[in-house]
Amino acid sequence: MSSSTVADADLPTFADVVAAADRLKGQAIVTPLVESSALNKRLGFRLLVKAEPLQRTGSFKFRGAFNRLVQLDEAARRRGVVAFSSGNHAQGVAAAAEILGMPATIVMPADAPAIKLANTRGYGAEVVTYDRWTEDREAVAARIAAERGATIVKPYDERDIIAGQGTAALEIIAQAAERGIAIDAMAANSSGGGLIAGCALAFAARSPVTKVYCAEPTGFDDHARSLAAGSRVANTPGATSICDALLAATPGRLTFEINRRHLAGGLVASDAEAKRAMAVAFNELKLVVEPGGAIALAAALEGRFPGQPRTVAVIASGGNVDPALFREALAA
Amino acid sequence: MSSSTVADADLPTFADVVAAADRLKGQAIVTPLVESSALNKRLGFRLLVKAEPLQRTGSFKFRGAFNRLVQLDEAARRRGVVAFSSGNHAQGVAAAAEILGMPATIVMPADAPAIKLANTRGYGAEVVTYDRWTEDREAVAARIAAERGATIVKPYDERDIIAGQGTAALEIIAQAAERGIAIDAMAANSSGGGLIAGCALAFAARSPVTKVYCAEPTGFDDHARSLAAGSRVANTPGATSICDALLAATPGRLTFEINRRHLAGGLVASDAEAKRAMAVAFNELKLVVEPGGAIALAAALEGRFPGQPRTVAVIASGGNVDPALFREALAA
């Protein structure tokens, strides 16, 4: 894959993250940074977990979606937004649109889990389904947007989305500082790379001593390999993972440009390790985490951070998991 | 059961709750007050859930235990503490003692779940087991305390324990006020009644418009019946419940005296309703709640609050549940 040039002016900055935090005040939950002294003892280092399953809609995605939507002008708000997503981004956009009184149309595969279709409709969004074998979701979304004059909200490769996700890191840094803790290393789960890119901006400005890593499931380590290669490479087609939130084929253009500059590297964990991490989050943190929300946690639990950092922060990025899969993780 | 007279001087006051909050600052977690807009819509009222599973040791019990232990003088601290409990109080006392550098001995049934024995030892406590069929745990604890000059820390019927538990309510009131919310009614799970008594003191002083209820599992509604009778009555022997944290036989002496004055009544929910509430907490709040931690939530979900309050707060009081039982709740 070619690495098209990105102009610096297109990239979000730390100031954008700070401005996003201001916009999200009173809208997004300041989720707690949790830990377990028993777990810390067992691991031999201090592990802080940002509990984004407790965020509105059950994942960090609300942050970026609200930061994007709230900046639309009156006319654009009336015409509404369109997003394509089968998961957490859909719910984040739908919930943000509902708060702002905007119409939202979400393009979802017809065979998406009933619970995700219902949740998205529950936030007042119109759901348009497509056949994932014969139709292209981006084309469907573009057609709807053109018809209605609506704004398309992409899941990660947008300046305001990245800036919004970075507010999670601002909170981590402030919450750790309150307890007098310096964070040696941090990681966040990475699909398109919006969350970790926003976090990287925040850590580079406010806690530059922290080494920042992205975390990906085995078979979907396109960021790790792209960072090593110095340009964006795609995942090998045909890989599968239970981490349905982390299946993007390549890093985003904007996100990779940021991540290339700031990340110390990429960590990888398997589906089995994600399940074990879900069970640890259940037992030690009393937190429901979905597989794709547990990869950075899994990497920490498996001791994958280079250089034996003494204090590690990870983002548990979402908790929207079907009961059947959660039961399986507890039984493993 | 006779209702022995309690002198007012023996009872904790609102000032004791405020003083406890001061002592717990930086030690106890200020747990979030969570809600789900989707759930609120479905219920037709606003439901705020205090997430005490995220408290240190996975339940509110750390609050009272720390408030009690931190007030012991140097000599008493050296001699240590003794507690009898098979569950959350054991872990609360053990963790508080560890922080304060005190020896702690916990008297637990020999057939207690391995995980609870291990967790309690994990906080550095010495665990002394007894045979629950042939030995009296209070007698075992008294003997150990006498031998070592150690202080016995009872699970609920102590002034400092009640005051410590009440700090959860202080936080609820402050967190609701921050969002501009008035709480019409609140409930907390009740076994010996320490948590709800402490909460009642806080609400009476800071939010007297709020109607305060205790919540109990079917068959263990000794508080509800005692409130109705005007004096302490015991549960009928032989009842069983999966709510292992809520099986005390009668209200405490001190706790009942407070609850008698302040509570609007008692709510009851069944084991099946507790399991459904655990599933709702999983799906909508991404929170792990144990059966005995879910009774007040269950009462709210089942619409048991009299008078159709528009805003209800409940305490999810703990999350220490075995994976097998949690899986069962998700499958129901």
XYZ file of C-alpha atoms in Angstrom:
664
model
C 0.000 0.000 0.000
C 1.341 3.423 -0.925
C 1.793 5.926 1.867
C 0.150 9.026 0.453
C 1.570 12.267 1.805
C -0.286 13.940 4.625
C 0.011 17.666 5.142
C 0.724 18.687 8.739
C -2.182 21.114 8.531
C -4.571 18.156 8.153
C -3.451 16.528 11.379
C -5.062 17.172 14.742
C -2.817 18.723 17.364
C -2.620 18.557 21.119
C -4.619 21.811 21.221
C -7.420 19.997 19.383
C -7.450 17.304 22.060
C -7.690 19.940 24.802
C -10.504 21.702 22.920
C -12.307 18.367 22.532
C -12.090 17.775 26.284
C -13.766 21.110 26.801
C -16.599 20.199 24.424
C -17.083 16.802 26.065
C -17.355 18.230 29.568
C -20.665 17.119 31.081
C -21.389 14.940 28.021
C -18.828 12.145 28.164
C -18.296 10.254 31.414
C -14.937 10.790 33.103
C -14.429 7.041 33.408
C -12.434 5.772 36.386
C -8.843 4.556 36.181
C -9.112 1.298 38.094
C -6.568 -1.125 39.498
C -6.402 -4.133 41.793
C -3.745 -4.322 44.483
C -3.979 -8.125 44.364
C -3.410 -8.120 40.612
C -0.537 -5.638 40.901
C 1.158 -7.897 43.446
C 0.826 -10.899 41.164
C 2.097 -9.027 38.099
C 5.024 -7.366 39.837
C 4.174 -3.983 38.316
C 1.382 -1.454 38.746
C -1.384 -1.761 36.170
C -3.908 1.052 35.715
C -6.954 0.319 33.565
C -9.042 3.088 32.005
C -12.597 1.794 32.227
C -14.163 2.903 28.932
C -16.850 0.204 29.063
C -18.415 2.618 31.563
C -18.446 5.356 28.905
C -21.779 6.342 27.321
C -22.739 3.620 24.777
C -20.256 1.220 26.379
C -17.135 2.321 24.494
C -14.754 5.254 23.927
C -16.336 5.898 20.507
C -18.790 8.422 21.952
C -15.888 10.806 22.608
C -14.853 11.269 18.986
C -18.405 11.130 17.642
C -19.667 13.879 19.928
C -16.600 16.049 19.320
C -17.226 15.751 15.583
C -20.984 16.287 15.582
C -21.084 19.195 18.023
C -18.935 21.246 15.644
C -21.403 21.022 12.743
C -23.299 24.250 12.069
C -27.075 24.603 12.349
C -27.785 23.837 8.690
C -25.571 20.738 8.690
C -27.139 19.554 11.930
C -30.592 19.742 10.382
C -29.476 17.654 7.411
C -28.050 15.047 9.768
C -25.209 12.553 9.713
C -24.500 9.190 8.136
C -22.115 6.577 9.471
C -21.257 3.036 8.459
C -20.352 0.680 11.249
C -21.560 -2.595 12.650
C -20.496 -1.788 16.149
C -19.290 0.757 18.643
C -18.890 3.708 16.244
C -22.545 3.277 15.204
C -23.714 3.569 18.784
C -21.372 6.479 19.521
C -22.634 8.470 16.520
C -26.276 7.598 17.227
C -26.040 8.646 20.883
C -24.202 11.893 20.071
C -26.754 12.753 17.381
C -29.606 12.071 19.789
C -28.155 14.442 22.380
C -27.715 17.133 19.729
C -31.195 16.577 18.266
C -29.816 15.588 14.847
C -31.098 12.877 12.522
C -28.616 10.011 12.210
C -28.571 7.239 9.622
C -26.398 4.228 10.299
C -25.520 1.819 7.529
C -25.199 -1.663 9.035
C -24.938 -5.152 7.581
C -28.323 -6.890 7.439
C -26.838 -9.818 9.356
C -25.390 -7.689 12.190
C -26.203 -9.042 15.670
C -29.800 -8.195 16.579
C -28.621 -6.565 19.804
C -26.421 -4.070 17.927
C -29.204 -3.176 15.489
C -31.598 -2.721 18.412
C -29.135 -0.645 20.466
C -28.438 1.679 17.553
C -32.170 2.159 16.921
C -32.573 2.644 20.671
C -30.586 5.890 20.380
C -33.111 7.104 17.824
C -31.024 6.449 14.715
C -32.437 5.192 11.431
C -30.713 1.946 10.512
C -30.257 1.176 6.804
C -29.112 -2.371 6.206
C -27.059 -3.631 3.296
C -26.023 -7.035 2.035
C -22.383 -7.413 2.987
C -21.756 -9.931 0.180
C -23.120 -7.875 -2.717
C -23.049 -4.218 -1.607
C -20.310 -1.758 -0.640
C -21.174 -0.010 2.647
C -19.215 3.134 1.805
C -21.134 3.455 -1.480
C -24.441 2.992 0.332
C -23.484 5.661 2.875
C -22.275 8.057 0.137
C -25.539 7.683 -1.764
C -27.624 8.431 1.339
C -25.430 11.376 2.278
C -25.738 12.822 -1.248
C -29.523 12.424 -1.282
C -29.976 14.120 2.082
C -27.096 16.547 2.112
C -26.003 14.728 5.272
C -22.465 14.621 6.665
C -20.558 11.336 6.625
C -18.770 10.634 9.892
C -15.909 8.217 9.348
C -14.889 5.935 12.214
C -11.280 7.077 12.700
C -9.555 8.957 9.915
C -10.883 12.407 10.794
C -9.228 15.174 12.710
C -12.102 15.737 15.169
C -12.610 12.023 15.769
C -8.941 11.527 16.643
C -8.928 14.600 18.893
C -12.043 13.369 20.710
C -10.590 9.931 21.395
C -7.455 11.563 22.797
C -9.459 12.966 25.701
C -9.312 9.489 27.278
C -5.546 9.925 27.598
C -5.863 13.428 29.037
C -8.020 11.912 31.768
C -5.568 9.071 32.412
C -2.705 11.523 32.827
C -4.709 13.729 35.198
C -6.018 10.765 37.206
C -2.531 9.323 37.594
C -1.091 12.715 38.554
C -3.757 13.095 41.270
C -2.386 9.920 42.853
C 1.186 11.029 42.307
C 1.878 8.299 39.753
C 4.190 8.574 36.757
C 3.198 6.280 33.879
C 6.153 4.494 32.287
C 4.234 2.920 29.415
C 0.698 2.869 28.040
C -1.191 1.008 25.340
C -4.561 1.263 23.635
C -6.317 -1.110 21.274
C -5.933 -0.224 17.650
C -8.087 -0.915 14.609
C -8.021 2.174 12.382
C -5.775 3.780 14.993
C -7.880 6.779 16.038
C -7.834 6.091 19.760
C -4.103 5.491 20.030
C -3.307 8.470 17.762
C -5.332 10.828 19.967
C -3.708 9.323 23.049
C -0.244 9.708 21.536
C -0.841 13.440 21.053
C -1.877 13.806 24.682
C 1.031 11.812 26.112
C 3.601 13.512 23.876
C 2.493 16.888 25.254
C 1.648 16.096 28.870
C 3.686 13.018 29.753
C 6.517 12.635 27.240
C 8.358 10.138 29.462
C 5.589 7.599 28.805
C 6.280 5.081 26.049
C 3.091 4.708 23.988
C 2.157 1.457 22.189
C -0.749 0.316 20.065
C -2.179 -3.147 20.733
C -3.668 -5.463 18.107
C -4.998 -9.003 17.809
C -2.919 -11.679 16.102
C -3.522 -11.568 12.352
C -4.550 -7.901 12.465
C -1.216 -6.354 13.440
C -1.153 -3.952 10.499
C -0.094 -1.069 12.754
C 2.778 -2.991 14.317
C 4.030 -4.044 10.894
C 3.461 -0.614 9.384
C 5.418 1.014 12.198
C 8.268 -1.438 11.579
C 8.113 -0.888 7.810
C 7.778 2.890 8.037
C 4.733 2.902 5.758
C 1.189 1.572 5.806
C 0.865 -2.134 5.103
C -2.354 -4.164 5.046
C -3.305 -7.303 6.936
C -3.126 -10.562 5.069
C -6.674 -11.290 3.871
C -8.390 -14.301 5.393
C -7.354 -13.804 9.029
C -10.121 -14.073 11.630
C -10.469 -12.894 15.222
C -13.166 -12.649 17.897
C -12.105 -9.005 18.321
C -14.849 -7.653 16.049
C -13.963 -4.053 16.966
C -10.372 -4.388 15.708
C -10.654 -5.714 12.160
C -9.709 -2.680 10.016
C -7.520 -3.762 7.094
C -4.916 -0.985 7.322
C -3.976 1.997 9.505
C -5.717 5.249 8.568
C -3.865 7.918 6.622
C -4.039 10.578 9.327
C -3.789 8.165 12.219
C -0.689 6.481 10.837
C 1.036 9.791 10.268
C 0.580 10.601 13.942
C 1.361 7.105 15.178
C 4.474 6.878 13.002
C 5.856 9.936 14.775
C 4.891 9.104 18.337
C 4.522 5.394 19.019
C 7.261 3.278 20.562
C 5.887 0.188 18.793
C 3.037 -2.274 18.523
C 2.014 -5.081 20.886
C 0.102 -8.163 19.800
C -2.113 -10.598 21.717
C -4.132 -13.615 20.620
C -7.852 -14.290 20.882
C -7.187 -16.784 23.680
C -5.197 -14.149 25.563
C -8.019 -11.634 25.031
C -10.451 -14.097 26.607
C -8.135 -14.616 29.568
C -7.907 -10.838 29.954
C -11.709 -10.614 29.935
C -11.796 -13.146 32.782
C -9.155 -11.190 34.728
C -11.163 -7.981 34.249
C -14.223 -9.834 35.548
C -12.464 -11.327 38.573
C -10.140 -8.525 39.609
C -11.708 -5.333 38.268
C -15.441 -6.245 38.161
C -15.571 -4.800 34.681
C -17.227 -6.171 31.538
C -14.778 -5.915 28.622
C -15.376 -7.086 25.048
C -12.651 -9.070 23.220
C -11.536 -6.093 21.129
C -11.525 -3.982 24.284
C -9.185 -6.393 26.056
C -6.166 -6.697 23.756
C -4.043 -3.980 25.400
C -4.944 -5.434 28.794
C -3.991 -8.901 27.516
C -0.629 -7.590 26.302
C 0.008 -6.146 29.784
C -1.040 -9.345 31.557
C 1.220 -11.395 29.271
C 4.177 -9.152 30.065
C 4.619 -7.890 26.501
C 5.713 -4.332 27.324
C 9.427 -4.015 26.530
C 11.850 -2.898 29.238
C 9.829 -3.993 32.302
C 8.007 -0.735 32.996
C 7.012 -0.321 36.648
C 3.722 1.475 35.978
C 1.602 0.665 32.960
C -1.716 2.171 31.837
C -4.008 0.456 29.344
C -7.385 1.414 27.961
C -10.149 -1.165 28.212
C -11.858 0.408 25.253
C -15.305 -1.199 25.187
C -17.690 -3.628 26.838
C -20.284 -4.425 24.166
C -20.071 -8.182 24.170
C -22.760 -10.822 23.742
C -23.525 -12.836 26.872
C -22.727 -16.104 25.092
C -19.183 -15.010 24.238
C -18.648 -13.579 27.715
C -19.747 -16.865 29.274
C -17.253 -18.657 27.043
C -14.461 -16.357 28.246
C -15.317 -17.092 31.883
C -15.354 -20.822 31.207
C -11.972 -20.899 29.450
C -36.669 -11.046 69.547
C -36.562 -8.373 72.236
C -35.610 -4.891 71.159
C -33.000 -3.939 73.734
C -32.773 -0.218 74.366
C -30.053 1.703 72.559
C -28.736 4.931 74.003
C -28.525 7.795 71.508
C -24.922 8.332 72.558
C -24.032 4.910 71.135
C -25.334 5.764 67.670
C -23.217 7.253 64.913
C -24.298 10.686 63.719
C -24.102 12.512 60.418
C -20.945 14.212 61.705
C -19.388 10.752 62.066
C -20.155 10.025 58.409
C -18.534 13.294 57.349
C -15.487 12.539 59.503
C -15.287 9.063 57.951
C -15.303 10.564 54.450
C -12.344 12.674 55.471
C -10.439 9.618 56.725
C -11.220 7.660 53.550
C -9.987 10.390 51.216
C -7.294 8.921 48.963
C -7.883 5.433 50.427
C -11.337 4.438 49.224
C -12.222 4.830 45.557
C -14.830 7.478 44.771
C -16.813 4.987 42.696
C -18.796 6.329 39.745
C -22.567 6.807 39.747
C -23.452 5.175 36.439
C -26.595 5.088 34.344
C -27.724 4.017 30.877
C -29.881 6.316 28.781
C -31.276 3.265 26.964
C -32.222 1.640 30.273
C -33.744 4.869 31.601
C -35.910 5.123 28.497
C -37.126 1.554 28.922
C -37.863 1.984 32.630
C -39.610 5.327 32.322
C -37.609 6.782 35.207
C -33.993 7.757 35.770
C -31.916 5.090 37.506
C -28.529 5.950 38.998
C -26.343 3.053 40.117
C -23.485 3.510 42.582
C -20.788 1.160 41.324
C -19.292 -0.287 44.515
C -17.989 -3.397 42.744
C -15.272 -0.966 41.616
C -14.424 -0.213 45.254
C -11.191 -1.629 46.698
C -11.749 -5.363 47.428
C -14.805 -5.362 45.162
C -17.377 -4.171 47.692
C -18.359 -1.238 49.918
C -17.071 -3.112 52.984
C -13.638 -1.485 52.704
C -15.186 1.859 53.683
C -16.354 0.824 57.134
C -13.376 -1.417 57.802
C -10.820 1.292 57.059
C -12.747 3.911 59.031
C -12.736 1.556 62.015
C -9.120 0.417 61.845
C -7.540 3.799 61.189
C -8.895 5.061 64.515
C -7.108 2.414 66.587
C -4.132 3.744 68.539
C -0.557 2.617 68.000
C -0.650 -0.085 70.669
C -3.934 -1.524 69.416
C -2.647 -1.469 65.861
C 0.373 -3.533 66.880
C -1.858 -6.147 68.514
C -3.949 -6.338 65.387
C -7.555 -7.107 64.506
C -9.758 -10.161 64.288
C -12.853 -10.483 62.110
C -15.224 -13.333 61.307
C -16.694 -13.378 57.844
C -16.809 -15.659 54.872
C -17.041 -12.858 52.394
C -16.756 -9.187 51.678
C -16.169 -7.960 55.251
C -13.182 -10.329 55.493
C -11.574 -8.801 52.421
C -12.415 -5.254 53.533
C -10.775 -5.743 56.941
C -7.778 -7.567 55.464
C -7.134 -4.844 52.871
C -7.539 -2.015 55.400
C -5.187 -3.769 57.822
C -2.619 -4.268 55.083
C -2.638 -0.563 54.214
C -2.224 0.342 57.882
C 0.499 -2.255 58.448
C -1.533 -4.136 61.066
C -1.768 -7.887 61.563
C -5.242 -9.202 60.708
C -6.737 -12.574 61.534
C -9.876 -13.624 59.719
C -11.992 -16.489 61.007
C -13.556 -18.247 58.013
C -15.416 -21.528 57.561
C -13.101 -24.319 56.415
C -15.430 -24.972 53.480
C -15.523 -21.339 52.287
C -14.944 -20.987 48.527
C -11.243 -21.373 47.750
C -11.259 -18.048 45.928
C -12.420 -16.148 49.013
C -9.824 -17.841 51.228
C -7.154 -17.032 48.664
C -8.262 -13.403 48.227
C -8.258 -12.803 51.970
C -4.770 -14.311 52.323
C -3.787 -12.229 49.289
C -4.251 -9.085 51.381
C -1.751 -10.487 53.875
C -4.275 -11.660 56.468
C -3.892 -14.837 58.506
C -6.909 -17.048 57.871
C -8.072 -19.303 60.717
C -10.646 -21.831 59.613
C -13.364 -23.408 61.733
C -15.861 -26.174 61.228
C -19.186 -24.460 60.660
C -21.127 -27.509 61.886
C -19.397 -27.960 65.234
C -17.792 -24.606 66.103
C -19.127 -21.101 66.835
C -17.227 -18.511 64.789
C -17.775 -15.731 67.311
C -16.329 -17.913 70.061
C -13.295 -18.747 67.886
C -12.764 -15.044 67.146
C -13.181 -14.085 70.817
C -10.596 -16.669 71.890
C -8.053 -15.423 69.343
C -8.718 -11.803 70.273
C -8.243 -12.593 73.971
C -4.982 -14.489 73.368
C -3.485 -11.703 71.272
C -5.082 -8.641 72.787
C -6.451 -8.001 69.298
C -9.519 -5.929 68.494
C -12.602 -7.652 67.113
C -14.133 -5.809 64.174
C -17.776 -6.726 63.777
C -19.324 -6.627 60.303
C -22.031 -4.013 60.886
C -23.129 -3.254 64.413
C -20.398 -0.760 65.239
C -20.522 2.994 65.174
C -17.417 3.468 63.002
C -18.425 0.741 60.567
C -21.853 2.306 60.001
C -20.326 5.781 59.596
C -17.807 4.468 57.060
C -20.469 2.781 54.929
C -22.461 6.029 54.901
C -19.726 7.701 52.875
C -21.123 5.921 49.799
C -24.307 7.972 50.188
C -22.384 11.218 50.663
C -20.756 10.545 47.311
C -24.069 9.706 45.638
C -25.584 12.976 46.845
C -22.588 15.012 45.668
C -22.407 13.219 42.302
C -26.119 13.757 41.661
C -25.901 17.422 42.697
C -23.020 17.951 40.233
C -25.387 16.894 37.462
C -28.224 18.971 38.906
C -30.257 15.887 39.839
C -32.601 15.561 42.835
C -32.975 11.963 44.032
C -36.579 11.039 44.861
C -35.826 7.614 46.307
C -32.834 5.416 47.050
C -32.207 1.868 48.219
C -29.267 -0.181 49.401
C -28.934 -3.894 50.024
C -29.324 -4.877 53.620
C -28.017 -7.813 55.622
C -27.056 -6.550 59.095
C -28.113 -3.103 57.928
C -24.857 -1.168 58.286
C -24.745 0.195 54.745
C -28.327 1.413 54.652
C -28.067 2.878 58.177
C -25.010 4.928 57.230
C -26.729 6.009 54.028
C -29.881 6.977 55.931
C -27.838 9.317 58.132
C -26.332 10.985 55.078
C -29.614 11.390 53.204
C -31.487 12.632 56.271
C -28.932 15.426 56.646
C -28.082 16.278 53.055
C -31.100 15.219 50.987
C -34.109 14.871 53.302
C -36.545 14.821 50.343
C -35.169 11.432 49.330
C -37.174 8.422 50.535
C -34.686 5.787 51.732
C -35.401 2.024 51.552
C -33.508 -1.110 52.457
C -33.580 -3.998 49.980
C -33.498 -7.672 50.903
C -33.800 -11.077 49.241
C -37.000 -13.103 49.608
C -36.861 -15.149 52.824
C -34.371 -12.740 54.430
C -36.615 -9.685 54.758
C -36.023 -9.293 58.497
C -35.524 -5.540 58.125
C -38.735 -5.030 56.167
C -40.690 -7.019 58.724
C -38.919 -5.411 61.672
C -39.688 -1.951 60.301
C -43.340 -2.933 59.941
C -43.408 -4.467 63.441
C -41.510 -1.631 65.098
C -39.014 -4.003 66.708
C -36.367 -6.478 65.575
C -37.720 -9.767 64.288
C -35.673 -12.675 62.931
C -35.909 -14.510 59.626
C -37.645 -17.862 59.632
C -34.893 -20.482 59.850
C -34.421 -22.715 56.839
C -34.721 -20.099 54.097
C -32.039 -20.171 51.411
C -30.794 -17.602 48.871
C -27.957 -17.220 46.383
C -27.351 -13.782 47.962
C -24.571 -15.035 50.249
C -23.772 -11.469 51.360
C -27.288 -10.857 52.702
C -27.993 -13.754 55.054
C -27.832 -12.134 58.532
C -30.607 -13.490 60.759
C -31.780 -10.184 62.259
C -31.127 -6.454 61.974
C -28.307 -5.174 64.180
C -29.073 -3.343 67.417
C -27.512 -0.033 66.399
C -28.400 -0.316 62.735
C -32.061 -1.006 63.471
C -32.314 1.939 65.809
C -31.130 4.205 62.992
C -33.163 2.489 60.283
C -36.327 2.515 62.401
C -36.092 6.308 62.578
C -35.130 7.062 58.992
C -36.267 4.415 56.506
C -39.449 4.718 54.446
C -39.711 0.919 54.275
C -38.179 -2.274 52.944
C -38.152 -3.639 49.387
C -37.821 -7.331 48.554
C -36.619 -9.142 45.433
C -36.181 -12.821 44.629
C -33.073 -14.752 43.626
C -34.408 -14.970 40.057
C -34.865 -11.201 39.997
C -31.349 -10.730 41.365
C -29.993 -12.825 38.498
C -31.939 -10.785 35.960
C -30.545 -7.626 37.535
C -27.017 -9.045 37.214
C -27.674 -9.588 33.495
C -28.996 -6.030 33.117
C -25.905 -4.663 34.894
C -23.767 -6.705 32.487
C -25.613 -5.600 29.349
C -26.416 -1.980 30.131
C -23.834 -0.874 32.695
C -20.874 -3.182 31.890
C -20.558 -3.876 35.586
C -20.007 -7.169 37.399
C -22.445 -7.407 40.319
C -22.813 -10.326 42.741
C -26.315 -11.617 43.646
C -26.327 -9.940 47.061
C -25.086 -6.759 45.407
C -27.985 -6.720 42.952
C -31.114 -6.845 45.143
C -31.699 -3.073 45.336
C -31.088 -2.865 41.585
C -33.546 -5.732 41.063
C -36.177 -3.952 43.158
C -35.744 -0.848 40.982
C -35.920 -2.830 37.728
C -39.067 -4.591 38.936
C -40.735 -1.271 39.721
C -40.998 -1.904 43.474
C -40.420 1.672 44.665
C -43.742 3.065 45.942
C -45.141 6.258 44.449
C -43.421 6.125 41.034
C -40.346 8.187 41.856
C -38.840 9.928 38.816
C -35.211 9.591 39.886
C -33.977 6.574 41.830
C -30.490 5.777 43.149
C -29.436 2.279 44.166
C -26.145 0.915 45.423
C -24.696 -2.070 43.586
C -22.832 -3.067 46.714
C -20.417 -5.753 45.562
C -19.092 -7.782 42.657
C -17.388 -10.793 44.248
C -19.141 -13.563 42.399
C -17.870 -16.895 41.126
C -17.651 -17.181 37.333
C -19.963 -20.220 37.341
C -22.790 -18.341 39.035
C -22.267 -15.302 36.830
C -22.462 -17.482 33.726
C -25.720 -18.904 35.041
C -27.154 -15.400 35.475
C -26.237 -14.505 31.882
C -27.849 -17.696 30.592
C -31.141 -17.208 32.440
